[in-house]
Amino acid sequence: MEHTVKQISDLFPCREHLIRQLYRFYGEGDPFPPAVYLYGHTSTGKSAILREFLPHLNDTKYAFLNAIECYTNKILFETILNRLTNHVPCADNGYTSVATVDCMRDFVAQLQAMDDEWAYVIVLENAERVRDMDHNVLPMLLRLPEVSGLNISVVLVSDLPFEKYFIRTGLSPVMKVFVPEYSKKDIAAIMMGGFEKVREELRTNLEQMGEGSARQAALSEEDVAKRTEVLLELSPEFYENYLSMFLNVFFKVCRDLKELQLVSFECFQKYCEPVLDGTIAPHDVNKLWRHILKTMKLALGTIYMRMGSVNQELLRPTAQETSESLEQVQTMKRLARNLELPFYAKYLLIAAYLASHNAAKEDKRLFMKNHGKQKKRMQSVNAKAKVSEKMATQMGPKSFTIDRLLAIFYAILDEKVGLNCHLLAQISTLIHLKFLIFASGEGSIMDGSARLQCTVGMDFITHIGKMVGFNVRQYLCDFF
């Protein structure tokens, strides 16, 4: 047990507790639990750990499938049987399944005919989609050992808590395992473990720079050799200092490990440039911070968008500051045009940005016509003399409620539109696109208890406003 746990824990740091729990369920030789519900936020390692763990089990066959792909009962049942029996539909067998299964009774009959000397595990990802199938599918999946007579277990993997699976006839009890989000310390430890891989990718990029490209002149062999030598001398402490800066800026906005790793590498290339060309010493943290600050602010505006080479275009160094600013503006315009959001979704995104970057106490003055006369006091005059570092648009997004979002939406929208399911669906779409993220109360949009944050940047939302003829700056306290 200890050897297996240690081997998998080395691949997935900060998840030893989850691995031990899975081993207690499946690795001690006892009959498997009928059903295990594994849930938690995205990018927390649920499916990846299962894919690494199950091959270590003896005399066990397993099947991974995605409920999004198996959108009918027939496809779901036949896919399970194909993968448990290692049957692959191909040209030789006419792309047929191992058996034709049209209903639940046929599926159970096929399971009863399987070899009972083996144990079986079925892993169903995006399990919340099973709620949209026939009403008997989910209750039967939770009782497969009882109806089949096999040592078989179903692992349901989802982002939602099990309380969201409501069926009037009730469900069999399941073993619930919650996978928590990575903490800031956990993410730093995981990303620190990839230092050698990051350094190797940077070395590959330097070799490509030596060959040149259409947008950038080639470096001489001497420069490439010199920079490569400096790169190989960089210590893990140098990368650790960078990760500390990076997470201080990004952790509040994004906790998705995959996104953080992607943006971290893009920013690290820019962070290393003055060190590799010798203009800044590796130990001069203050100068490196001033050098990377602007790059990180730009990356905050596109952290979830993942649209081609947008981030690279924004972060690419240019010869003159004016040409760099022009390129950033043009990139944001292209990004805004390519999104093709619905009309009301654009206004909802604008309302979300205003809610994230204005204080709630200023809403009455900003969005109501008859808000009363505001007295001029010396304190308010001094408060408006802000430096850019203290501006709300530079300090990151604040959380807001659904009620406040809708109130601002109706205040800035010229036409009257009722609150209906289509409008709430567009809020869910913005959350799915990662333009809005949950600060608390995830999954509770309908009851209004959720708090959200807007992740897009100032330049991007300005172009969205221009597309619908709305002046965003006019409704931001920073520009009064």
Short mmCIF file of C-alpha atoms in Angstrom, two decimals:
data_model
loop_
_atom_site.label_atom_id
_atom_site.label_comp_id
_atom_site.label_asym_id
_atom_site.label_seq_id
_atom_site.Cartn_x
_atom_site.Cartn_y
_atom_site.Cartn_z
CA MET A 1 0.00 0.00 0.00
CA GLU A 2 2.65 2.51 1.05
CA HIS A 3 4.64 1.99 -2.14
CA THR A 4 1.57 2.57 -4.34
CA VAL A 5 0.45 5.61 -2.36
CA LYS A 6 3.93 7.14 -2.46
CA GLN A 7 4.31 6.46 -6.18
CA ILE A 8 1.03 8.20 -7.04
CA SER A 9 1.58 10.99 -4.50
CA ASP A 10 4.84 11.88 -6.21
CA LEU A 11 2.87 12.47 -9.41
CA PHE A 12 0.06 14.37 -7.64
CA PRO A 13 1.44 16.44 -4.76
CA CYS A 14 -0.90 17.55 -1.96
CA ARG A 15 -3.37 14.72 -2.73
CA GLU A 16 -2.05 11.92 -0.49
CA HIS A 17 -5.21 11.93 1.67
CA LEU A 18 -7.44 11.35 -1.39
CA ILE A 19 -5.19 8.57 -2.68
CA ARG A 20 -5.24 6.78 0.69
CA GLN A 21 -9.02 7.05 0.79
CA LEU A 22 -9.31 5.48 -2.66
CA TYR A 23 -6.94 2.71 -1.60
CA ARG A 24 -9.15 1.93 1.44
CA PHE A 25 -12.15 1.59 -0.90
CA TYR A 26 -10.53 -0.51 -3.61
CA GLY A 27 -7.07 -1.72 -2.65
CA GLU A 28 -7.50 -3.78 0.52
CA GLY A 29 -9.14 -6.86 -1.02
CA ASP A 30 -12.62 -6.25 0.41
CA PRO A 31 -15.74 -6.04 -1.80
CA PHE A 32 -15.93 -2.68 -3.53
CA PRO A 33 -18.47 -0.10 -2.37
CA PRO A 34 -21.48 -0.07 -4.77
CA ALA A 35 -21.03 3.64 -5.58
CA VAL A 36 -18.57 6.43 -4.78
CA TYR A 37 -19.39 10.06 -5.49
CA LEU A 38 -16.21 12.08 -6.10
CA TYR A 39 -16.90 15.81 -6.33
CA GLY A 40 -15.11 19.13 -6.14
CA HIS A 41 -14.09 22.09 -8.27
CA THR A 42 -12.60 21.67 -11.72
CA SER A 43 -8.85 21.19 -12.08
CA THR A 44 -8.42 19.54 -8.66
CA GLY A 45 -7.09 16.21 -9.94
CA LYS A 46 -10.17 13.97 -9.57
CA SER A 47 -10.11 12.18 -12.93
CA ALA A 48 -6.32 12.27 -13.32
CA ILE A 49 -5.77 10.52 -9.96
CA LEU A 50 -8.36 7.85 -10.80
CA ARG A 51 -6.67 7.17 -14.16
CA GLU A 52 -3.35 6.70 -12.40
CA PHE A 53 -4.73 4.73 -9.43
CA LEU A 54 -6.98 2.09 -11.06
CA PRO A 55 -4.21 0.38 -13.13
CA HIS A 56 -2.49 -0.50 -9.83
CA LEU A 57 -5.43 -2.70 -8.72
CA ASN A 58 -5.06 -6.47 -9.18
CA ASP A 59 -7.69 -8.54 -11.03
CA THR A 60 -9.73 -5.44 -11.78
CA LYS A 61 -11.16 -4.20 -15.06
CA TYR A 62 -12.17 -0.58 -15.32
CA ALA A 63 -13.91 1.71 -17.78
CA PHE A 64 -13.69 5.50 -18.12
CA LEU A 65 -16.47 7.30 -19.94
CA ASN A 66 -17.84 10.81 -20.19
CA ALA A 67 -21.58 11.35 -19.67
CA ILE A 68 -21.50 14.22 -22.18
CA GLU A 69 -20.55 11.76 -24.93
CA CYS A 70 -23.05 9.13 -23.78
CA TYR A 71 -26.17 11.20 -24.31
CA THR A 72 -28.60 8.26 -24.71
CA ASN A 73 -29.18 5.12 -22.63
CA LYS A 74 -28.12 2.85 -25.51
CA ILE A 75 -24.80 4.64 -26.04
CA LEU A 76 -24.11 4.70 -22.28
CA PHE A 77 -24.74 0.98 -21.73
CA GLU A 78 -22.91 -0.21 -24.85
CA THR A 79 -19.90 2.03 -24.10
CA ILE A 80 -19.64 0.58 -20.58
CA LEU A 81 -19.71 -3.00 -21.91
CA ASN A 82 -17.21 -2.23 -24.68
CA ARG A 83 -14.65 -0.77 -22.31
CA LEU A 84 -15.08 -3.40 -19.58
CA THR A 85 -14.43 -6.13 -22.19
CA ASN A 86 -11.72 -4.15 -24.06
CA HIS A 87 -13.81 -4.31 -27.23
CA VAL A 88 -13.03 -1.52 -29.74
CA PRO A 89 -15.50 -0.91 -32.59
CA CYS A 90 -13.48 -0.77 -35.82
CA ALA A 91 -13.67 -1.59 -39.53
CA ASP A 92 -12.90 -5.28 -38.91
CA ASN A 93 -16.03 -5.77 -36.79
CA GLY A 94 -18.19 -3.34 -38.73
CA TYR A 95 -18.03 -0.73 -35.95
CA THR A 96 -20.42 -2.79 -33.88
CA SER A 97 -20.51 -3.02 -30.09
CA VAL A 98 -19.82 -6.18 -28.12
CA ALA A 99 -23.59 -6.51 -27.62
CA THR A 100 -26.72 -4.67 -28.66
CA VAL A 101 -28.31 -3.08 -25.60
CA ASP A 102 -31.61 -1.29 -26.02
CA CYS A 103 -32.80 -1.04 -22.43
CA MET A 104 -31.74 -1.44 -18.82
CA ARG A 105 -32.85 -5.09 -18.70
CA ASP A 106 -30.49 -6.01 -21.56
CA PHE A 107 -27.64 -4.17 -19.84
CA VAL A 108 -28.14 -6.04 -16.56
CA ALA A 109 -28.35 -9.36 -18.44
CA GLN A 110 -25.00 -8.66 -20.13
CA LEU A 111 -23.40 -7.82 -16.76
CA GLN A 112 -24.71 -11.05 -15.21
CA ALA A 113 -23.04 -13.02 -18.03
CA MET A 114 -19.59 -11.54 -17.29
CA ASP A 115 -16.84 -13.40 -15.41
CA ASP A 116 -17.38 -13.00 -11.66
CA GLU A 117 -13.72 -13.80 -10.88
CA TRP A 118 -12.87 -10.24 -11.90
CA ALA A 119 -13.73 -7.01 -10.10
CA TYR A 120 -15.06 -4.06 -12.12
CA VAL A 121 -14.94 -0.28 -11.73
CA ILE A 122 -16.96 2.13 -13.89
CA VAL A 123 -15.86 5.79 -13.78
CA LEU A 124 -18.46 8.22 -15.11
CA GLU A 125 -17.19 11.78 -15.58
CA ASN A 126 -19.57 14.78 -15.70
CA ALA A 127 -22.03 12.57 -13.85
CA GLU A 128 -24.53 15.41 -13.43
CA ARG A 129 -25.60 14.76 -17.04
CA VAL A 130 -27.14 11.44 -15.93
CA ARG A 131 -29.95 13.48 -14.36
CA ASP A 132 -31.17 14.26 -17.91
CA MET A 133 -31.51 10.57 -18.82
CA ASP A 134 -34.37 8.22 -17.98
CA HIS A 135 -35.42 8.29 -14.35
CA ASN A 136 -34.28 4.69 -13.69
CA VAL A 137 -30.68 5.05 -14.94
CA LEU A 138 -29.10 6.75 -11.90
CA PRO A 139 -30.83 4.55 -9.24
CA MET A 140 -29.78 1.41 -11.14
CA LEU A 141 -26.15 2.56 -11.49
CA LEU A 142 -25.99 2.95 -7.72
CA ARG A 143 -27.22 -0.66 -7.23
CA LEU A 144 -25.25 -2.58 -9.86
CA PRO A 145 -23.67 -5.12 -7.39
CA GLU A 146 -27.14 -6.03 -6.15
CA VAL A 147 -28.68 -6.62 -9.59
CA SER A 148 -25.65 -8.15 -11.33
CA GLY A 149 -24.08 -10.27 -8.59
CA LEU A 150 -20.61 -8.91 -9.47
CA ASN A 151 -18.00 -7.14 -7.41
CA ILE A 152 -18.60 -3.92 -9.32
CA SER A 153 -18.43 -0.26 -8.32
CA VAL A 154 -19.51 2.95 -10.01
CA VAL A 155 -17.48 6.12 -9.41
CA LEU A 156 -19.43 9.28 -10.26
CA VAL A 157 -17.19 12.30 -10.86
CA SER A 158 -18.79 15.73 -10.84
CA ASP A 159 -18.41 19.37 -9.86
CA LEU A 160 -21.76 19.46 -8.02
CA PRO A 161 -22.61 18.23 -4.51
CA PHE A 162 -24.72 15.08 -4.35
CA GLU A 163 -27.66 17.01 -2.90
CA LYS A 164 -28.32 18.34 -6.43
CA TYR A 165 -29.37 14.83 -7.50
CA PHE A 166 -32.98 14.85 -6.39
CA ILE A 167 -35.27 11.97 -7.33
CA ARG A 168 -38.70 11.52 -5.76
CA THR A 169 -38.28 7.76 -5.31
CA GLY A 170 -34.98 8.34 -3.50
CA LEU A 171 -31.46 7.06 -4.14
CA SER A 172 -29.33 4.38 -2.56
CA PRO A 173 -26.66 5.69 -0.16
CA VAL A 174 -23.29 6.41 -1.71
CA MET A 175 -19.81 7.07 -0.36
CA LYS A 176 -19.21 10.81 -0.82
CA VAL A 177 -15.64 12.06 -1.22
CA PHE A 178 -15.05 15.81 -1.47
CA VAL A 179 -11.89 16.99 -3.21
CA PRO A 180 -11.03 20.49 -1.92
CA GLU A 181 -9.47 23.24 -3.97
CA TYR A 182 -5.73 23.64 -3.93
CA SER A 183 -4.57 26.25 -1.47
CA LYS A 184 -2.07 28.93 -2.42
CA LYS A 185 0.67 26.93 -0.73
CA ASP A 186 -0.36 23.76 -2.60
CA ILE A 187 -0.33 25.50 -5.99
CA ALA A 188 3.09 26.97 -5.26
CA ALA A 189 4.44 23.51 -4.35
CA ILE A 190 2.95 21.89 -7.48
CA MET A 191 4.23 24.59 -9.83
CA MET A 192 7.62 24.54 -8.12
CA GLY A 193 7.89 20.84 -9.00
CA GLY A 194 7.76 21.77 -12.69
CA PHE A 195 10.82 24.05 -12.59
CA GLU A 196 13.02 21.76 -14.70
CA LYS A 197 10.30 21.34 -17.31
CA VAL A 198 9.79 25.12 -17.54
CA ARG A 199 13.53 25.70 -17.89
CA GLU A 200 13.74 23.10 -20.67
CA GLU A 201 10.87 24.79 -22.56
CA LEU A 202 12.62 28.15 -22.26
CA ARG A 203 15.82 26.59 -23.61
CA THR A 204 13.85 25.25 -26.59
CA ASN A 205 12.40 28.72 -27.19
CA LEU A 206 15.90 30.21 -27.16
CA GLU A 207 16.98 27.77 -29.85
CA GLN A 208 13.97 28.76 -31.95
CA MET A 209 14.85 32.44 -31.47
CA GLY A 210 18.25 31.63 -32.90
CA GLU A 211 16.52 30.48 -36.08
CA GLY A 212 14.41 33.66 -36.27
CA SER A 213 10.78 34.16 -37.31
CA ALA A 214 8.62 36.41 -39.45
CA ARG A 215 8.00 38.76 -36.52
CA GLN A 216 11.40 38.75 -34.86
CA ALA A 217 15.00 38.83 -36.06
CA ALA A 218 17.20 35.84 -35.29
CA LEU A 219 19.69 35.97 -32.43
CA SER A 220 23.32 35.22 -33.12
CA GLU A 221 24.74 31.88 -32.03
CA GLU A 222 26.87 33.67 -29.46
CA ASP A 223 23.83 35.40 -27.90
CA VAL A 224 21.87 32.13 -27.82
CA ALA A 225 24.78 30.33 -26.15
CA LYS A 226 25.23 33.13 -23.61
CA ARG A 227 21.53 33.24 -22.73
CA THR A 228 21.33 29.46 -22.50
CA GLU A 229 24.26 29.45 -20.07
CA VAL A 230 22.56 32.06 -17.86
CA LEU A 231 19.30 30.10 -18.02
CA LEU A 232 20.94 26.88 -16.86
CA GLU A 233 22.50 28.74 -13.92
CA LEU A 234 19.14 29.98 -12.62
CA SER A 235 18.42 28.44 -9.23
CA PRO A 236 15.11 27.06 -7.92
CA GLU A 237 15.05 30.02 -5.50
CA PHE A 238 14.82 32.36 -8.50
CA TYR A 239 11.72 30.52 -9.76
CA GLU A 240 10.28 30.36 -6.23
CA ASN A 241 10.53 34.17 -5.91
CA TYR A 242 8.76 34.54 -9.25
CA LEU A 243 5.93 32.17 -8.22
CA SER A 244 5.43 34.14 -5.00
CA MET A 245 4.97 37.35 -7.02
CA PHE A 246 2.77 35.61 -9.57
CA LEU A 247 0.40 34.00 -7.08
CA ASN A 248 0.07 37.21 -5.06
CA VAL A 249 -1.39 38.80 -8.21
CA PHE A 250 -3.39 35.92 -9.74
CA PHE A 251 -4.54 33.68 -6.90
CA LYS A 252 -7.45 35.94 -5.93
CA VAL A 253 -8.79 35.97 -9.49
CA CYS A 254 -8.08 32.38 -10.58
CA ARG A 255 -7.57 29.13 -8.68
CA ASP A 256 -7.65 26.84 -11.68
CA LEU A 257 -4.27 25.08 -11.69
CA LYS A 258 -4.17 24.52 -15.46
CA GLU A 259 -4.90 28.16 -16.25
CA LEU A 260 -2.35 29.35 -13.69
CA GLN A 261 0.33 27.08 -15.15
CA LEU A 262 -0.35 28.36 -18.66
CA VAL A 263 -0.29 32.07 -17.76
CA SER A 264 2.63 31.58 -15.39
CA PHE A 265 4.83 30.22 -18.18
CA GLU A 266 3.87 33.06 -20.53
CA CYS A 267 4.73 35.67 -17.89
CA PHE A 268 7.91 33.84 -16.84
CA GLN A 269 9.33 34.22 -20.35
CA LYS A 270 8.96 37.99 -20.01
CA TYR A 271 10.28 37.87 -16.43
CA CYS A 272 13.49 36.13 -17.53
CA GLU A 273 14.30 38.39 -20.49
CA PRO A 274 16.29 41.09 -18.59
CA VAL A 275 18.10 38.36 -16.64
CA LEU A 276 19.10 36.46 -19.76
CA ASP A 277 20.37 39.55 -21.59
CA GLY A 278 22.24 40.76 -18.47
CA THR A 279 20.38 44.04 -17.81
CA ILE A 280 19.02 42.93 -14.40
CA ALA A 281 20.73 40.64 -11.90
CA PRO A 282 18.77 37.48 -10.89
CA HIS A 283 18.79 38.51 -7.21
CA ASP A 284 17.44 42.05 -7.82
CA VAL A 285 13.81 41.26 -6.96
CA ASN A 286 12.60 44.89 -6.89
CA LYS A 287 13.72 45.66 -10.45
CA LEU A 288 12.31 42.36 -11.69
CA TRP A 289 8.97 43.16 -10.05
CA ARG A 290 8.79 46.58 -11.71
CA HIS A 291 9.68 44.95 -15.01
CA ILE A 292 6.96 42.26 -14.83
CA LEU A 293 4.19 44.33 -13.20
CA LYS A 294 2.74 45.69 -16.45
CA THR A 295 2.86 42.28 -18.09
CA MET A 296 0.91 40.70 -15.23
CA LYS A 297 -1.75 43.42 -15.38
CA LEU A 298 -2.22 42.71 -19.08
CA ALA A 299 -2.37 38.95 -18.48
CA LEU A 300 -5.12 39.42 -15.87
CA GLY A 301 -7.43 40.62 -18.64
CA THR A 302 -7.07 37.45 -20.75
CA ILE A 303 -6.45 34.74 -18.14
CA TYR A 304 -9.48 32.59 -19.00
CA MET A 305 -9.96 33.41 -22.67
CA ARG A 306 -7.52 30.93 -24.26
CA MET A 307 -8.16 32.33 -27.74
CA GLY A 308 -5.22 31.44 -29.98
CA SER A 309 -2.11 33.52 -29.33
CA VAL A 310 -3.84 36.45 -27.67
CA ASN A 311 -1.71 36.28 -24.56
CA GLN A 312 1.49 35.92 -26.55
CA GLU A 313 0.59 38.92 -28.69
CA LEU A 314 -0.09 40.98 -25.59
CA LEU A 315 3.08 39.93 -23.83
CA ARG A 316 5.44 40.11 -26.80
CA PRO A 317 8.05 42.85 -26.34
CA THR A 318 8.23 45.55 -29.00
CA ALA A 319 10.77 48.19 -29.85
CA GLN A 320 8.73 51.25 -28.87
CA GLU A 321 6.12 51.79 -26.19
CA THR A 322 3.74 53.40 -28.66
CA SER A 323 3.77 50.43 -31.01
CA GLU A 324 3.29 48.09 -28.02
CA SER A 325 0.22 49.99 -26.85
CA LEU A 326 -1.21 50.05 -30.37
CA GLU A 327 -0.75 46.30 -30.73
CA GLN A 328 -2.50 45.69 -27.39
CA VAL A 329 -5.47 47.81 -28.43
CA GLN A 330 -5.75 46.03 -31.78
CA THR A 331 -5.54 42.64 -30.09
CA MET A 332 -8.32 43.54 -27.66
CA LYS A 333 -10.51 44.72 -30.53
CA ARG A 334 -10.04 41.43 -32.39
CA LEU A 335 -10.75 39.47 -29.22
CA ALA A 336 -13.97 41.40 -28.52
CA ARG A 337 -15.19 40.92 -32.09
CA ASN A 338 -14.44 37.19 -32.14
CA LEU A 339 -16.48 36.46 -29.01
CA GLU A 340 -19.90 36.98 -30.67
CA LEU A 341 -21.78 37.27 -27.38
CA PRO A 342 -25.56 37.82 -27.45
CA PHE A 343 -26.76 41.41 -27.06
CA TYR A 344 -27.99 41.06 -23.47
CA ALA A 345 -24.93 39.01 -22.50
CA LYS A 346 -22.72 41.97 -23.47
CA TYR A 347 -24.73 44.26 -21.20
CA LEU A 348 -24.60 41.66 -18.41
CA LEU A 349 -20.81 41.50 -18.77
CA ILE A 350 -20.60 45.31 -18.65
CA ALA A 351 -22.85 45.36 -15.57
CA ALA A 352 -20.65 42.71 -13.94
CA TYR A 353 -17.52 44.77 -14.61
CA LEU A 354 -19.14 47.88 -13.12
CA ALA A 355 -20.27 45.92 -10.06
CA SER A 356 -16.75 44.50 -9.59
CA HIS A 357 -14.96 47.86 -9.86
CA ASN A 358 -17.39 50.25 -8.15
CA ALA A 359 -18.26 50.39 -4.48
CA ALA A 360 -21.84 49.38 -3.73
CA LYS A 361 -22.45 52.69 -1.93
CA GLU A 362 -21.81 54.54 -5.23
CA ASP A 363 -24.54 52.71 -7.18
CA LYS A 364 -27.24 55.23 -6.33
CA ARG A 365 -25.15 58.16 -7.54
CA LEU A 366 -24.01 56.37 -10.71
CA PHE A 367 -27.21 54.75 -11.92
CA MET A 368 -30.12 56.82 -10.58
CA LYS A 369 -31.22 60.13 -12.06
CA ASN A 370 -32.62 61.64 -8.86
CA HIS A 371 -29.94 60.65 -6.41
CA GLY A 372 -29.87 63.90 -4.49
CA LYS A 373 -27.21 66.57 -4.25
CA GLN A 374 -23.78 65.46 -3.16
CA LYS A 375 -21.97 67.74 -0.74
CA LYS A 376 -18.38 68.58 -1.54
CA ARG A 377 -16.13 67.89 1.38
CA MET A 378 -12.39 68.12 1.61
CA GLN A 379 -12.24 64.42 2.45
CA SER A 380 -14.03 63.45 -0.77
CA VAL A 381 -11.86 65.83 -2.81
CA ASN A 382 -8.69 64.27 -1.43
CA ALA A 383 -10.09 60.78 -2.00
CA LYS A 384 -10.52 61.52 -5.70
CA ALA A 385 -6.87 62.50 -6.11
CA LYS A 386 -5.92 58.88 -6.66
CA VAL A 387 -2.73 57.45 -7.99
CA SER A 388 -3.14 54.61 -10.48
CA GLU A 389 -2.09 51.92 -7.99
CA LYS A 390 -5.02 52.87 -5.73
CA MET A 391 -7.65 52.99 -8.46
CA ALA A 392 -10.35 50.34 -8.19
CA THR A 393 -9.74 49.26 -11.78
CA GLN A 394 -6.10 48.48 -10.90
CA MET A 395 -6.71 46.75 -7.58
CA GLY A 396 -8.59 43.75 -8.97
CA PRO A 397 -12.28 42.77 -9.04
CA LYS A 398 -14.50 42.77 -5.96
CA SER A 399 -17.34 40.32 -5.42
CA PHE A 400 -21.00 41.21 -5.96
CA THR A 401 -24.40 39.55 -5.65
CA ILE A 402 -26.73 38.46 -8.46
CA ASP A 403 -29.31 41.03 -7.29
CA ARG A 404 -26.81 43.87 -7.66
CA LEU A 405 -25.73 42.60 -11.08
CA LEU A 406 -29.32 42.58 -12.34
CA ALA A 407 -30.04 46.00 -10.81
CA ILE A 408 -27.11 47.57 -12.67
CA PHE A 409 -28.07 45.67 -15.84
CA TYR A 410 -31.58 47.15 -15.82
CA ALA A 411 -30.20 50.60 -14.97
CA ILE A 412 -27.83 50.75 -17.97
CA LEU A 413 -30.16 49.02 -20.47
CA ASP A 414 -32.35 51.46 -22.38
CA GLU A 415 -35.11 49.00 -23.25
CA LYS A 416 -37.35 47.09 -20.88
CA VAL A 417 -36.88 43.34 -20.63
CA GLY A 418 -38.38 40.94 -18.13
CA LEU A 419 -36.40 38.67 -15.83
CA ASN A 420 -36.72 35.25 -17.44
CA CYS A 421 -34.85 31.97 -17.79
CA HIS A 422 -33.09 33.16 -20.97
CA LEU A 423 -31.50 36.05 -19.08
CA LEU A 424 -30.33 33.79 -16.24
CA ALA A 425 -29.02 31.32 -18.82
CA GLN A 426 -26.80 34.05 -20.26
CA ILE A 427 -25.33 34.64 -16.77
CA SER A 428 -24.54 30.91 -16.66
CA THR A 429 -22.92 31.21 -20.09
CA LEU A 430 -20.65 34.01 -18.89
CA ILE A 431 -19.68 31.84 -15.92
CA HIS A 432 -19.00 28.89 -18.23
CA LEU A 433 -16.75 31.11 -20.39
CA LYS A 434 -14.90 32.14 -17.19
CA PHE A 435 -15.73 35.82 -17.73
CA LEU A 436 -17.45 35.59 -14.34
CA ILE A 437 -16.25 33.36 -11.52
CA PHE A 438 -17.80 32.39 -8.20
CA ALA A 439 -16.41 34.06 -5.09
CA SER A 440 -18.84 32.10 -2.87
CA GLY A 441 -22.08 30.13 -3.08
CA GLU A 442 -21.14 28.24 -6.23
CA GLY A 443 -24.06 26.71 -8.12
CA SER A 444 -26.75 28.80 -6.38
CA ILE A 445 -27.59 31.40 -9.01
CA MET A 446 -31.34 30.93 -8.74
CA ASP A 447 -31.67 31.69 -5.02
CA GLY A 448 -29.46 34.79 -5.28
CA SER A 449 -26.99 33.78 -2.55
CA ALA A 450 -24.01 33.44 -4.90
CA ARG A 451 -21.33 36.12 -5.11
CA LEU A 452 -19.45 36.60 -8.38
CA GLN A 453 -16.37 38.39 -9.69
CA CYS A 454 -15.69 39.73 -13.20
CA THR A 455 -12.36 38.57 -14.67
CA VAL A 456 -12.10 40.69 -17.84
CA GLY A 457 -9.85 43.75 -18.09
CA MET A 458 -10.52 47.43 -18.69
CA ASP A 459 -9.45 47.48 -22.35
CA PHE A 460 -11.56 44.47 -23.20
CA ILE A 461 -14.75 45.74 -21.54
CA THR A 462 -14.25 49.16 -23.18
CA HIS A 463 -14.35 47.53 -26.63
CA ILE A 464 -17.40 45.48 -25.65
CA GLY A 465 -19.06 48.77 -24.62
CA LYS A 466 -18.21 50.36 -27.97
CA MET A 467 -19.85 47.46 -29.78
CA VAL A 468 -23.21 48.23 -28.09
CA GLY A 469 -22.71 52.01 -27.93
CA PHE A 470 -22.11 52.20 -24.16
CA ASN A 471 -19.46 54.41 -22.50
CA VAL A 472 -18.06 52.27 -19.68
CA ARG A 473 -15.74 54.96 -18.28
CA GLN A 474 -18.72 57.23 -17.64
CA TYR A 475 -19.96 54.78 -14.99
CA LEU A 476 -16.67 54.09 -13.20
CA CYS A 477 -15.87 55.98 -9.98
CA ASP A 478 -12.16 56.06 -10.91
CA PHE A 479 -12.86 58.49 -13.75
CA PHE A 480 -15.08 60.98 -11.92
#
